[in-house]
Short mmCIF file of C-alpha atoms (C1' of nucleotides) and ligand atoms in Angstrom, two decimals:
data_model
loop_
_atom_site.label_atom_id
_atom_site.label_comp_id
_atom_site.label_asym_id
_atom_site.label_seq_id
_atom_site.Cartn_x
_atom_site.Cartn_y
_atom_site.Cartn_z
CA UNK Y 1 70.95 0.59 74.96
CA UNK Y 2 68.28 3.37 74.47
CA UNK Y 3 70.00 6.87 73.99
CA UNK Y 4 67.68 9.45 74.85
CA UNK Y 5 67.36 13.29 76.00
CA UNK Y 6 66.99 12.12 79.19
CA UNK Y 7 70.88 10.33 79.00
CA UNK Y 8 71.80 13.11 77.00
CA UNK Y 9 70.55 15.73 79.56
CA UNK Y 10 72.28 14.15 82.40
CA UNK Y 11 75.88 14.46 80.46
CA UNK Y 12 74.97 18.15 79.36
CA UNK Y 13 74.21 18.79 83.24
CA UNK Y 14 77.33 17.17 84.30
CA UNK Y 15 79.47 19.11 82.02
CA UNK Y 16 77.44 22.34 83.09
CA UNK Y 17 78.52 21.17 86.55
CA UNK Y 18 82.05 20.54 85.67
CA UNK Y 19 82.91 23.90 83.65
CA UNK Y 20 81.03 25.98 86.36
CA UNK Y 21 83.02 24.14 89.43
CA UNK Y 22 83.71 26.62 92.00
CA UNK Y 23 84.41 26.25 95.74
CA UNK Y 24 80.46 26.88 96.02
CA UNK Y 25 77.73 24.29 94.69
CA UNK Y 26 75.57 25.40 91.85
CA UNK Y 27 71.86 25.18 91.73
CA UNK Y 28 69.52 23.27 89.64
CA UNK Y 29 67.89 26.24 88.63
CA UNK Y 30 71.36 27.89 86.83
CA UNK Y 31 71.81 24.86 85.10
CA UNK Y 32 68.09 24.86 83.85
CA UNK Y 33 68.44 28.13 82.41
CA UNK Y 34 72.05 27.93 80.70
CA UNK Y 35 70.89 24.62 79.11
CA UNK Y 36 67.28 25.02 78.56
CA UNK Y 37 66.35 21.97 80.87
CA UNK Y 38 63.32 21.58 82.89
CA UNK Y 39 64.01 22.19 86.66
CA UNK Y 40 61.86 19.54 87.82
CA UNK Y 41 63.05 17.22 84.96
CA UNK Y 42 66.63 17.89 86.10
CA UNK Y 43 65.87 17.15 89.96
CA UNK Y 44 64.29 13.86 89.05
CA UNK Y 45 67.95 13.21 87.06
CA UNK Y 46 70.06 14.29 89.89
CA UNK Y 47 68.26 12.00 92.46
CA UNK Y 48 69.61 9.19 90.49
CA UNK Y 49 72.89 10.86 89.82
CA UNK Y 50 72.79 11.48 93.51
CA UNK Y 51 72.46 7.93 94.31
CA UNK Y 52 74.89 6.73 92.09
CA UNK Y 53 77.54 8.80 93.74
CA UNK Y 54 77.98 11.27 90.50
CA UNK Y 55 77.19 14.37 92.59
CA UNK Y 56 76.83 15.11 96.00
CA UNK Y 57 74.27 17.72 97.23
CA UNK Y 58 74.15 20.88 99.74
CA UNK Y 59 70.90 21.67 101.26
CA UNK Y 60 69.60 24.75 102.10
CA UNK Y 61 70.51 28.39 100.86
CA UNK Y 62 73.60 28.55 99.08
CA UNK Y 63 73.03 24.75 98.14
CA UNK Y 64 73.41 22.80 94.93
CA UNK Y 65 75.17 20.54 93.38
CA UNK Y 66 79.19 19.48 93.24
CA UNK Y 67 80.67 16.45 91.17
CA UNK Y 68 81.65 14.05 93.33
CA UNK Y 69 84.69 13.13 91.97
CA UNK Y 70 87.32 15.16 89.67
CA UNK Y 71 86.03 15.29 85.56
CA UNK Y 72 88.91 13.55 84.73
CA UNK Y 73 87.88 10.29 87.12
CA UNK Y 74 84.28 10.41 85.76
CA UNK Y 75 83.27 8.82 82.56
CA UNK Y 76 80.21 9.51 80.54
CA UNK Y 77 79.32 5.79 80.56
CA UNK Y 78 78.87 5.87 84.30
CA UNK Y 79 76.77 9.05 83.85
CA UNK Y 80 74.16 7.25 81.19
CA UNK Y 81 73.82 3.96 82.73
CA UNK Y 82 72.79 6.04 86.23
CA UNK Y 83 69.87 7.57 84.62
CA UNK Y 84 69.35 5.00 81.76
CA UNK Y 85 69.75 1.71 83.23
CA UNK Y 86 71.14 0.03 81.13
CA UNK Y 87 73.44 0.47 77.85
CA UNK Y 88 72.17 -2.96 76.79
CA UNK Y 89 71.04 -3.50 73.16
CA UNK Y 90 70.00 -7.09 73.54
CA UNK Y 91 66.08 -8.13 73.22
CA UNK Y 92 66.52 -10.71 76.30
CA UNK Y 93 68.67 -8.44 78.70
CA UNK Y 94 71.87 -10.57 78.24
CA UNK Y 95 69.98 -13.86 79.10
CA UNK Y 96 70.13 -15.49 75.83
CA UNK Y 97 66.42 -16.29 75.93
CA UNK Y 98 64.32 -14.46 73.53
CA UNK Y 99 63.58 -17.19 71.21
CA UNK Y 100 61.16 -19.13 73.24
CA UNK Y 101 63.52 -19.62 75.84
CA UNK Y 102 66.49 -20.72 73.61
CA UNK Y 103 69.21 -18.03 72.31
CA UNK Y 104 68.12 -16.51 69.11
CA UNK Y 105 70.55 -16.58 66.38
CA UNK Y 106 71.14 -12.54 66.74
CA UNK Y 107 72.31 -12.81 70.54
CA UNK Y 108 76.19 -12.73 70.19
CA UNK Y 109 75.56 -9.68 67.55
CA UNK Y 110 73.92 -7.38 69.86
CA UNK Y 111 76.12 -8.65 73.24
CA UNK Y 112 79.09 -7.62 71.03
CA UNK Y 113 77.53 -4.08 69.78
CA UNK Y 114 76.55 -3.27 73.38
CA UNK Y 115 80.23 -4.30 75.03
CA UNK Y 116 81.34 -1.98 71.82
CA UNK Y 117 79.32 1.32 72.79
CA UNK Y 118 80.17 0.47 76.18
CA UNK Y 119 83.78 0.41 75.66
CA UNK Y 120 83.51 3.49 73.78
CA UNK Y 121 81.38 5.69 76.33
CA UNK Y 122 83.54 4.47 79.33
CA UNK Y 123 86.93 5.69 77.76
CA UNK Y 124 85.96 9.40 77.54
CA UNK Y 125 85.71 11.37 80.78
CA UNK Y 126 83.92 14.70 80.94
CA UNK Y 127 87.72 16.23 81.23
CA UNK Y 128 88.41 14.65 78.14
CA UNK Y 129 84.55 16.56 76.40
CA UNK Y 130 85.79 19.73 78.04
CA UNK Y 131 89.49 19.71 76.47
CA UNK Y 132 87.95 18.91 73.22
CA UNK Y 133 85.44 21.78 73.34
CA UNK Y 134 88.16 24.15 74.31
CA UNK Y 135 90.63 23.22 71.77
CA UNK Y 136 87.96 23.77 68.91
CA UNK Y 137 87.01 27.10 70.01
CA UNK Y 138 90.63 28.31 70.08
CA UNK Y 139 90.97 26.67 66.55
CA UNK Y 140 87.92 28.80 65.66
CA UNK Y 141 89.24 32.01 67.19
CA UNK Y 142 92.91 31.79 65.30
CA UNK Y 143 91.27 31.16 61.82
CA UNK Y 144 87.68 32.17 61.82
CA UNK Y 145 87.35 32.39 58.48
CA UNK Y 146 86.75 29.07 57.49
CA UNK Y 147 83.59 27.64 58.57
CA UNK Y 148 84.35 24.64 61.11
CA UNK Y 149 85.65 21.32 59.68
CA UNK Y 150 85.10 18.24 62.01
CA UNK Y 151 87.80 16.88 63.65
CA UNK Y 152 87.04 13.80 65.47
CA UNK Y 153 90.14 13.25 67.92
CA UNK Y 154 88.64 11.74 71.16
CA UNK Y 155 89.84 8.67 70.16
CA UNK Y 156 92.52 7.79 67.48
CA UNK Y 157 89.51 6.84 65.27
CA UNK Y 158 90.12 3.90 62.46
CA UNK Y 159 88.32 5.75 59.69
CA UNK Y 160 90.10 4.68 56.21
CA UNK G 1 70.39 5.59 67.72
CA UNK G 2 67.58 3.74 68.75
CA UNK G 3 67.64 0.23 68.53
CA UNK G 4 64.35 -1.26 69.13
CA UNK G 5 62.60 -4.43 67.92
CA UNK G 6 62.08 -3.35 64.64
CA UNK G 7 65.59 -3.37 63.71
CA UNK G 8 66.28 -6.64 65.54
CA UNK G 9 63.01 -8.33 63.74
CA UNK G 10 64.86 -7.02 60.58
CA UNK G 11 67.97 -8.33 60.60
CA UNK G 12 66.81 -12.06 62.24
CA UNK G 13 64.56 -11.98 58.96
CA UNK G 14 67.26 -11.44 56.80
CA UNK G 15 69.19 -14.04 58.35
CA UNK G 16 66.25 -16.70 58.36
CA UNK G 17 66.34 -15.99 54.61
CA UNK G 18 69.99 -16.15 54.24
CA UNK G 19 70.13 -19.48 56.15
CA UNK G 20 67.00 -21.13 54.11
CA UNK G 21 68.08 -19.88 51.12
CA UNK G 22 67.19 -22.14 47.86
CA UNK G 23 66.08 -21.72 44.42
CA UNK G 24 62.60 -20.67 45.65
CA UNK G 25 61.73 -17.78 47.43
CA UNK G 26 60.66 -17.96 50.98
CA UNK G 27 56.91 -16.72 52.16
CA UNK G 28 57.06 -14.12 54.67
CA UNK G 29 54.80 -16.80 56.83
CA UNK G 30 57.85 -19.21 57.18
CA UNK G 31 59.43 -16.56 58.71
CA UNK G 32 56.36 -15.35 60.74
CA UNK G 33 56.32 -18.94 62.09
CA UNK G 34 59.88 -19.89 62.37
CA UNK G 35 61.02 -16.50 64.16
CA UNK G 36 57.79 -15.98 65.97
CA UNK G 37 57.45 -12.54 64.53
CA UNK G 38 54.11 -11.43 63.70
CA UNK G 39 52.93 -11.53 59.35
CA UNK G 40 51.40 -8.61 58.95
CA UNK G 41 54.67 -6.60 60.87
CA UNK G 42 56.81 -8.29 58.77
CA UNK G 43 55.13 -7.14 55.17
CA UNK G 44 55.76 -3.63 57.10
CA UNK G 45 59.56 -4.51 57.35
CA UNK G 46 59.85 -6.10 54.05
CA UNK G 47 58.17 -3.29 52.08
CA UNK G 48 61.35 -1.08 53.86
CA UNK G 49 63.89 -3.87 52.64
CA UNK G 50 62.53 -4.04 49.31
CA UNK G 51 62.33 -0.09 48.58
CA UNK G 52 66.09 -0.31 49.86
CA UNK G 53 67.13 -3.30 47.64
CA UNK G 54 68.06 -5.73 50.43
CA UNK G 55 65.41 -8.20 49.27
CA UNK G 56 63.45 -8.71 46.16
CA UNK G 57 60.08 -10.59 45.58
CA UNK G 58 58.39 -12.63 43.62
CA UNK G 59 54.44 -12.47 43.75
CA UNK G 60 51.68 -15.17 43.08
CA UNK G 61 51.71 -18.70 44.34
CA UNK G 62 55.29 -20.31 45.02
CA UNK G 63 56.06 -16.58 45.44
CA UNK G 64 58.08 -15.21 48.43
CA UNK G 65 61.25 -13.14 49.33
CA UNK G 66 65.01 -13.39 48.35
CA UNK G 67 67.93 -11.77 49.83
CA UNK G 68 68.98 -9.37 47.12
CA UNK G 69 72.67 -9.94 47.26
CA UNK G 70 74.77 -12.73 48.81
CA UNK G 71 74.76 -12.84 52.39
CA UNK G 72 78.60 -12.16 52.21
CA UNK G 73 77.41 -8.83 50.64
CA UNK G 74 75.00 -7.51 52.99
CA UNK G 75 75.95 -5.57 56.21
CA UNK G 76 74.12 -5.44 59.16
CA UNK G 77 74.14 -1.67 59.24
CA UNK G 78 72.11 -1.41 56.13
CA UNK G 79 69.63 -3.73 57.37
CA UNK G 80 68.95 -1.20 60.23
CA UNK G 81 69.23 1.67 58.36
CA UNK G 82 66.56 0.83 55.92
CA UNK G 83 63.78 -0.13 58.82
CA UNK G 84 64.99 2.24 61.27
CA UNK G 85 65.82 5.45 59.05
CA UNK G 86 69.00 6.49 61.14
CA UNK G 87 71.86 5.43 63.74
CA UNK G 88 72.56 8.43 64.46
CA UNK G 89 72.49 9.48 68.36
CA UNK G 90 72.57 13.17 68.16
CA UNK G 91 69.69 15.35 69.49
CA UNK G 92 69.98 17.71 66.48
CA UNK G 93 70.50 14.83 63.48
CA UNK G 94 73.60 16.39 62.92
CA UNK G 95 73.10 19.47 62.34
CA UNK G 96 74.55 21.35 65.38
CA UNK G 97 71.72 23.05 66.48
CA UNK G 98 70.13 21.89 69.43
CA UNK G 99 71.14 24.62 71.58
CA UNK G 100 69.06 27.51 70.78
CA UNK G 101 70.49 27.92 67.25
CA UNK G 102 73.67 27.33 68.21
CA UNK G 103 76.17 23.70 68.77
CA UNK G 104 75.71 22.01 72.58
CA UNK G 105 78.59 20.75 74.20
CA UNK G 106 77.74 17.26 73.82
CA UNK G 107 77.30 17.37 69.97
CA UNK G 108 80.53 15.98 69.30
CA UNK G 109 80.41 13.47 71.59
CA UNK G 110 77.52 11.69 70.12
CA UNK G 111 78.72 12.51 66.81
CA UNK G 112 81.52 9.99 67.21
CA UNK G 113 79.45 7.80 69.02
CA UNK G 114 77.52 7.61 66.14
CA UNK G 115 80.16 6.98 63.71
CA UNK G 116 81.78 4.22 66.05
CA UNK G 117 78.21 2.00 66.03
CA UNK G 118 78.03 2.73 62.27
CA UNK G 119 81.10 1.32 62.06
CA UNK G 120 81.00 -1.80 64.00
CA UNK G 121 77.87 -2.81 62.01
CA UNK G 122 78.88 -1.77 58.65
CA UNK G 123 81.97 -4.24 59.20
CA UNK G 124 79.72 -7.54 59.63
CA UNK G 125 77.49 -9.39 57.17
CA UNK G 126 74.84 -11.56 57.35
CA UNK G 127 77.13 -14.20 56.71
CA UNK G 128 79.74 -13.32 59.19
CA UNK G 129 76.72 -14.13 61.88
CA UNK G 130 75.81 -17.30 60.11
CA UNK G 131 79.60 -18.60 60.30
CA UNK G 132 79.74 -17.55 63.95
CA UNK G 133 76.75 -19.27 64.89
CA UNK G 134 78.10 -22.61 62.93
CA UNK G 135 81.41 -22.11 64.71
CA UNK G 136 79.65 -22.11 67.94
CA UNK G 137 76.99 -24.77 67.56
CA UNK G 138 80.00 -27.33 66.19
CA UNK G 139 81.88 -26.35 69.42
CA UNK G 140 78.95 -27.33 71.83
CA UNK G 141 78.21 -30.61 69.89
CA UNK G 142 82.34 -31.42 70.48
CA UNK G 143 81.97 -30.25 74.44
CA UNK G 144 78.34 -30.41 75.55
CA UNK G 145 79.60 -31.21 79.18
CA UNK G 146 80.23 -27.31 79.73
CA UNK G 147 77.79 -24.57 79.69
CA UNK G 148 78.52 -22.46 76.65
CA UNK G 149 81.52 -20.23 77.63
CA UNK G 150 80.81 -16.32 75.59
CA UNK G 151 83.07 -15.86 73.12
CA UNK G 152 83.20 -12.53 71.47
CA UNK G 153 84.95 -12.77 67.91
CA UNK G 154 83.30 -11.24 65.31
CA UNK G 155 85.87 -8.33 65.69
CA UNK G 156 89.45 -9.14 67.29
CA UNK G 157 88.48 -7.19 70.27
CA UNK G 158 90.81 -4.94 72.04
CA UNK G 159 89.23 -6.02 75.78
CA UNK G 160 92.18 -6.11 77.82
"C1'" DT O 1 61.93 30.91 115.98
"C1'" DA O 2 60.47 32.64 111.19
"C1'" DT O 3 62.12 32.65 106.62
"C1'" DT O 4 63.84 31.61 103.17
"C1'" DT O 5 66.32 28.48 100.07
"C1'" DA O 6 66.56 25.00 97.48
"C1'" DC O 7 67.31 19.95 97.65
"C1'" DC O 8 64.26 15.80 97.96
"C1'" DC O 9 60.19 12.70 96.78
"C1'" DG O 10 56.16 10.37 95.14
"C1'" DA O 11 52.47 10.90 91.62
"C1'" DG O 12 50.43 11.65 87.99
"C1'" DT O 13 49.88 13.29 83.11
"C1'" DA O 14 50.55 14.64 78.23
"C1'" DT O 15 52.90 13.29 74.44
"C1'" DT O 16 55.18 10.57 71.30
"C1'" DT O 17 57.08 6.14 69.59
"C1'" DT O 18 56.41 1.33 69.34
"C1'" DA O 19 54.12 -2.74 67.77
"C1'" DG O 20 51.07 -4.31 65.81
"C1'" DT O 21 45.85 -4.97 63.47
"C1'" DC O 22 43.10 -4.80 59.62
"C1'" DG O 23 40.51 -4.46 55.17
"C1'" DG O 24 41.15 -4.40 50.93
"C1'" DT O 25 44.31 -4.85 46.42
"C1'" DT O 26 47.33 -6.78 42.78
"C1'" DA O 27 50.23 -10.16 39.91
"C1'" DT O 28 50.68 -14.58 39.17
"C1'" DA O 29 50.66 -19.76 39.25
"C1'" DC O 30 47.66 -23.92 38.62
"C1'" DG A 1 39.07 -18.68 37.48
"C1'" DT A 2 40.27 -19.64 41.66
"C1'" DA A 3 44.33 -19.94 45.64
"C1'" DT A 4 48.06 -17.71 46.90
"C1'" DA A 5 51.01 -14.57 48.44
"C1'" DA A 6 53.19 -9.82 47.77
"C1'" DC A 7 51.47 -5.15 48.37
"C1'" DC A 8 49.45 -1.10 50.72
"C1'" DG A 9 47.39 2.46 53.41
"C1'" DA A 10 45.41 3.59 57.60
"C1'" DC A 11 43.97 2.54 62.21
"C1'" DT A 12 45.01 1.49 67.03
"C1'" DA A 13 46.86 -0.72 71.89
"C1'" DA A 14 50.33 -0.43 74.15
"C1'" DA A 15 54.51 1.22 76.29
"C1'" DA A 16 57.93 4.61 76.95
"C1'" DT A 17 59.52 9.45 77.41
"C1'" DA A 18 59.11 13.53 78.76
"C1'" DC A 19 57.63 16.08 81.33
"C1'" DT A 20 54.28 18.86 85.79
"C1'" DC A 21 52.37 19.19 90.65
"C1'" DG A 22 52.10 19.40 95.11
"C1'" DG A 23 53.90 19.02 98.68
"C1'" DG A 24 57.27 17.93 102.05
"C1'" DT A 25 62.97 18.40 104.28
"C1'" DA A 26 67.08 20.55 106.02
"C1'" DA A 27 70.14 24.38 106.89
"C1'" DA A 28 71.50 29.34 106.87
"C1'" DT A 29 70.36 33.77 107.83
"C1'" DA A 30 67.97 37.86 110.36
S1 LIG X 201 68.76 -11.14 72.06
FE1 LIG X 201 69.39 -12.60 73.62
S2 LIG X 201 68.46 -13.88 72.88
FE2 LIG X 201 67.76 -13.02 71.28
S1 LIG X 202 73.47 16.84 69.52
FE1 LIG X 202 74.01 18.17 67.95
S2 LIG X 202 74.04 20.41 68.64
FE2 LIG X 202 72.97 19.45 70.48
#
DNA sequence: TATTTACCCGAGTATTTTAGTCGGTTATAC
DNA sequence: GTATAACCGACTAAAATACTCGGGTAAATA
């Protein structure tokens, strides 16, 4: 599926937008500085995010970007899809023709993995990520003696 | 995590080895021809697979490669790890320092996705893939009128 | 209406990664 | 000793990524 900085930047920027959401739009310069992402690169990403109706823009002075929907209605998968154009890990792109026209022995395997990844990322909204972050900070404030212990609770994970 | 042809080739080659397993070792030339993978490239991959004790080699005439363990004891995750060196999707490599020393807002998200992927690929053995393939071929032989309909059953998937 | 702000857009480029080649060495069966 | 096939390191072509650059265009303010 190809998860690279492009996708990571996009999610980070969207989260920044969600966190600093006000009535006023947020400029890319702000995001650029806060998150340490090149402004020109952000512009490229936001062009795609806008085309996919994940953000809306306001031009001119006082302008900037705002989330198209509420953070609770935007899933991470959409954001990555928007800039990366596929969360698919097959060689054939789902067509089943990578072994000279015929479907290769590994095809089904990659198909299912793709599905798995997509399902995971489709189940997490921007709001989920923010809530988790807040909970974590609060926990750290209460007992900031211990070094942070990992707590994976986006999903009730089936770790044994 | 970066799933590319390198990892796909490795899995394909291992499956080829599993399917054509005999008392005799299999040469890379055979695999190269059957699977359409460059011989020299295969050599590179198998060097890593051998170092990770996934295959064992026999040199000289009549030599070649054999699986180190039974196909039922080799999980796909190991194969990919061996050649790709990480199924990790974080920017920081798990260190939590990608936002100038501090952990970024998306860190936990990528950590959990990595975990998810790794768990999926750790639950599937080469034998699983082969069995699935066989079942599929058999089903197609019985009613080869209909075009193949997808059946994802590696895992009892929770698709709604 | 001039100016400033900040989005908009396409093209171009440096860097990195991937995929693959090449030339040669070593072990072993016959 | 000769053919076979694994072993090894270095090198390279091609593709993808992560940017930059230069100029737009819409809108608010003065
Ligand atoms: S990955 Fe789809 S046919 Fe090989
Ligand atoms: S991904 Fe780990 S700190 Fe950003």
